[in-house]
Amino acid sequence: DADVTQTPRNRITKTGKRIMLECSQTKGHDRMYWYRQDPGLGLRLIYYSFDVKDINKGEISDGYSVSRQAQAKFSLSLESAIPNQTALYFCATSHPTGGGANVLTFGAGSRLTVL
Amino acid sequence: RKEVEQDPGPFNVPEGATVAFNCTYSNSASQSFFWYRQDCRKEPKLLMSVYSSGNEDGRFTAQLNRASQYISLLIRDSKLSDSATYLCVVYTNAGKSTFGDGTTLTVKP
């Protein structure tokens, strides 16, 4: 089984629908992240969480919300999906080392299409 | 100006060539630096961390220049399997990792 599991892997929906993307991890990491990737671009941070009681906005949080249900689970919601939210979404986890590094482990991605 | 900038390429090189990618970052408080590899439509995977003294892993060499705020990745003896997008990632003490847009490499026979 993958260390970081995302569901669904692919989703096609219509404008205005509510969508939830789920992420679960077995790495025991405290930190979890949601990123979005558009074609030809790098990953942009939507939300991140350093523990169950900690939620932080990233650079592109408008139109999204998150829930950290447990250390191992971090879900991303689109309350009312719009076409420009069509993208590839990645969940990631990390556990910072004492040396200041922060290596990310990614899920396989969730491809969302909003019509 | 983006926080992390990379030459998007594409870089098209023959097998066996040496190719170098550069990445610049704007936040002088950045703590650690990485190169990730991403294959088409797949998740990014860590290729290597970048240390101040420079580091090597087989055919791959990473360098960091804090004064000029850039990092580099050198690939020697390119293989067909090196074809991918290479993402520069910068981590700040605020706990966030910022990605460049990636440099696409195609290695041809």
Coordinates of C-alpha atoms in Angstrom, one line a residue:
Chain A
D1 CA 0.0 0.0 0.0
A2 CA 1.1 3.5 -0.8
D3 CA 2.4 5.7 2.1
V4 CA 0.1 8.5 1.0
T5 CA -3.2 7.6 -0.5
Q6 CA -5.5 10.0 -2.4
T7 CA -9.1 9.4 -3.4
P8 CA -10.6 9.8 -5.9
R9 CA -7.8 9.5 -8.4
N10 CA -10.0 11.0 -11.1
R11 CA -13.2 13.0 -10.9
I12 CA -15.3 14.9 -13.4
T13 CA -17.9 17.2 -12.0
K14 CA -20.1 20.1 -12.9
T15 CA -19.8 23.8 -12.0
G16 CA -21.4 24.5 -8.6
K17 CA -21.0 21.0 -7.2
R18 CA -19.3 20.3 -3.9
I19 CA -16.3 18.1 -4.2
M20 CA -14.1 16.5 -1.5
L21 CA -10.7 15.1 -2.1
E22 CA -9.3 12.8 0.6
C23 CA -5.8 12.0 1.7
S24 CA -4.6 9.5 4.2
Q25 CA -1.1 8.6 5.2
T26 CA 0.7 5.8 7.0
K27 CA 4.0 7.5 7.5
G28 CA 3.1 8.9 10.9
H29 CA 4.1 12.4 9.8
D30 CA 2.6 15.4 11.5
R31 CA 2.7 17.8 8.6
M32 CA 0.3 17.5 5.7
Y33 CA -0.2 19.7 2.6
W34 CA -2.5 20.2 -0.4
Y35 CA -0.9 21.4 -3.6
R36 CA -2.4 22.2 -7.0
Q37 CA -0.6 21.8 -10.3
D38 CA -1.7 23.3 -13.6
P39 CA -0.1 22.2 -16.9
G40 CA 3.4 23.5 -17.4
L41 CA 3.5 25.0 -13.9
G42 CA 5.0 23.9 -10.6
L43 CA 3.0 23.0 -7.5
R44 CA 1.2 25.8 -5.7
L45 CA 0.3 25.4 -2.0
I46 CA -3.4 25.5 -1.1
Y47 CA -3.4 24.7 2.6
Y48 CA -1.1 23.0 5.1
S49 CA -1.4 21.6 8.6
F50 CA 1.4 21.0 11.1
D51 CA -0.8 19.0 13.4
V52 CA -4.5 18.1 14.0
K53 CA -5.3 21.5 15.6
D54 CA -3.3 23.6 13.1
I55 CA -4.6 24.7 9.7
N56 CA -2.9 27.4 7.6
K57 CA -3.7 29.0 4.3
G58 CA -1.3 28.7 1.4
E59 CA -0.8 31.0 -1.5
I60 CA -4.0 30.0 -3.3
S61 CA -6.6 29.1 -0.7
D62 CA -9.6 31.0 -2.1
G63 CA -12.4 28.7 -3.1
Y64 CA -11.0 25.8 -1.0
S65 CA -11.4 24.6 2.6
V66 CA -9.7 21.7 4.5
S67 CA -10.3 19.5 7.4
R68 CA -7.7 17.6 9.4
Q69 CA -9.8 14.8 10.9
A70 CA -6.8 13.0 12.4
Q71 CA -3.1 12.9 12.2
A72 CA -3.3 10.6 9.3
K73 CA -6.2 12.3 7.4
F74 CA -6.4 15.6 5.6
S75 CA -9.2 16.4 3.2
L76 CA -9.6 19.2 0.7
S77 CA -13.1 20.6 -0.2
L78 CA -14.3 22.7 -3.1
E79 CA -17.6 24.1 -1.8
S80 CA -18.8 25.2 -5.3
A81 CA -16.5 24.0 -8.0
I82 CA -15.7 26.2 -11.0
P83 CA -13.9 25.4 -14.2
N84 CA -10.7 27.1 -13.4
Q85 CA -10.3 24.7 -10.5
T86 CA -9.6 22.0 -13.1
A87 CA -6.2 20.8 -12.1
L88 CA -4.1 18.0 -10.7
Y89 CA -4.2 18.0 -6.9
F90 CA -1.5 16.5 -4.8
C91 CA -1.5 15.7 -1.1
A92 CA 1.9 15.5 0.6
T93 CA 3.3 14.8 4.1
S94 CA 6.6 15.7 5.7
H95 CA 8.5 15.3 8.9
P96 CA 11.1 18.0 9.4
T97 CA 14.6 16.8 10.5
G98 CA 16.7 18.5 13.1
G99 CA 18.9 19.9 10.3
G100 CA 16.1 22.0 9.0
A101 CA 15.2 19.8 6.0
N102 CA 11.6 19.1 5.1
V103 CA 11.4 16.3 2.6
L104 CA 7.9 15.9 1.1
T105 CA 6.3 12.5 0.3
F106 CA 3.4 12.9 -2.3
G107 CA 0.3 10.9 -3.0
A108 CA -0.3 9.8 -6.6
G109 CA -2.5 12.8 -7.3
S110 CA -6.2 13.5 -7.9
R111 CA -7.1 14.8 -11.3
L112 CA -10.2 17.0 -11.1
T113 CA -12.1 18.3 -14.1
V114 CA -14.9 20.8 -13.6
L115 CA -17.2 21.3 -16.6
Chain B
R1 CA 8.9 38.1 -9.5
K2 CA 8.4 34.5 -8.5
E3 CA 10.0 33.2 -5.3
V4 CA 11.6 30.3 -7.2
E5 CA 12.5 30.6 -10.8
Q6 CA 13.7 28.0 -13.2
D7 CA 14.5 27.9 -16.9
P8 CA 11.6 26.0 -18.3
G9 CA 13.5 24.5 -21.2
P10 CA 12.8 22.2 -22.8
F11 CA 16.2 20.8 -22.9
N12 CA 16.7 18.2 -25.6
V13 CA 19.9 16.4 -25.4
P14 CA 21.4 13.2 -26.9
E15 CA 22.2 10.2 -24.7
G16 CA 25.6 10.6 -23.0
A17 CA 25.4 14.4 -22.9
T18 CA 26.0 16.5 -19.8
V19 CA 23.2 19.0 -19.0
A20 CA 22.9 21.6 -16.2
F21 CA 19.8 23.3 -14.8
N22 CA 19.8 26.4 -12.7
C23 CA 17.3 27.7 -10.2
T24 CA 17.2 31.1 -8.4
Y25 CA 15.3 32.0 -5.2
S26 CA 14.4 35.3 -3.8
N27 CA 13.9 34.6 0.0
S28 CA 17.3 34.9 1.7
A29 CA 15.8 33.2 4.8
S30 CA 15.4 30.0 2.8
Q31 CA 16.7 27.1 4.9
S32 CA 17.0 24.0 2.7
F33 CA 16.9 23.2 -1.0
F34 CA 15.9 20.2 -3.0
W35 CA 15.6 18.8 -6.5
Y36 CA 12.5 16.7 -7.2
R37 CA 11.9 14.7 -10.4
Q38 CA 8.4 14.5 -11.9
D39 CA 7.4 12.1 -14.6
C40 CA 4.5 12.9 -16.8
R41 CA 1.3 13.2 -14.8
K42 CA 2.9 11.5 -11.8
E43 CA 3.7 12.7 -8.3
P44 CA 7.0 14.5 -7.7
K45 CA 9.7 12.4 -6.0
L46 CA 12.8 13.6 -4.2
L47 CA 15.9 13.3 -6.4
M48 CA 18.3 14.9 -4.0
S49 CA 18.8 17.4 -1.3
V50 CA 21.2 20.3 -2.0
Y51 CA 23.9 21.0 0.6
S52 CA 26.0 24.1 1.0
S53 CA 29.1 22.2 0.3
G54 CA 27.7 20.6 -2.8
N55 CA 26.8 17.0 -3.1
E56 CA 26.9 14.2 -5.6
D57 CA 24.8 11.1 -6.1
G58 CA 26.1 9.0 -9.0
R59 CA 25.7 11.0 -12.2
F60 CA 23.9 13.8 -10.4
T61 CA 25.6 16.8 -8.8
A62 CA 23.9 19.5 -6.9
Q63 CA 25.4 22.9 -5.9
L64 CA 24.2 25.7 -3.7
N65 CA 25.4 29.3 -3.9
R66 CA 23.8 31.2 -1.0
A67 CA 25.4 34.5 -1.8
S68 CA 23.9 34.6 -5.3
Q69 CA 20.8 32.6 -4.2
Y70 CA 20.8 29.9 -6.8
I71 CA 21.1 26.2 -6.9
S72 CA 22.1 24.0 -9.8
L73 CA 21.7 20.4 -10.9
L74 CA 24.2 18.7 -13.2
I75 CA 23.5 15.4 -14.9
R76 CA 26.4 13.6 -16.5
D77 CA 26.2 10.8 -19.1
S78 CA 22.4 11.4 -19.7
K79 CA 20.2 8.3 -20.0
L80 CA 16.9 8.0 -21.8
S81 CA 15.4 7.3 -18.4
D82 CA 16.5 10.8 -17.2
S83 CA 13.7 12.3 -19.4
A84 CA 11.4 14.1 -16.9
T85 CA 10.6 17.4 -15.4
Y86 CA 13.0 18.6 -12.7
L87 CA 11.5 20.8 -10.0
C88 CA 13.6 23.1 -7.8
V89 CA 12.1 23.3 -4.2
V90 CA 13.1 25.8 -1.6
Y91 CA 12.0 25.4 2.1
T92 CA 11.8 28.3 4.5
N93 CA 11.7 28.4 8.3
A94 CA 8.0 29.4 8.0
G95 CA 7.5 25.7 7.2
K96 CA 6.6 26.0 3.6
S97 CA 8.1 24.5 0.5
T98 CA 8.0 26.6 -2.7
F99 CA 8.3 25.0 -6.1
G100 CA 9.7 26.3 -9.3
D101 CA 7.7 25.7 -12.4
G102 CA 10.1 22.9 -13.5
T103 CA 12.6 22.3 -16.3
T104 CA 11.7 19.7 -18.8
L105 CA 14.5 17.4 -20.0
T106 CA 14.2 15.0 -23.0
V107 CA 17.1 12.7 -23.7
K108 CA 17.1 11.3 -27.2
P109 CA 18.8 8.2 -28.6

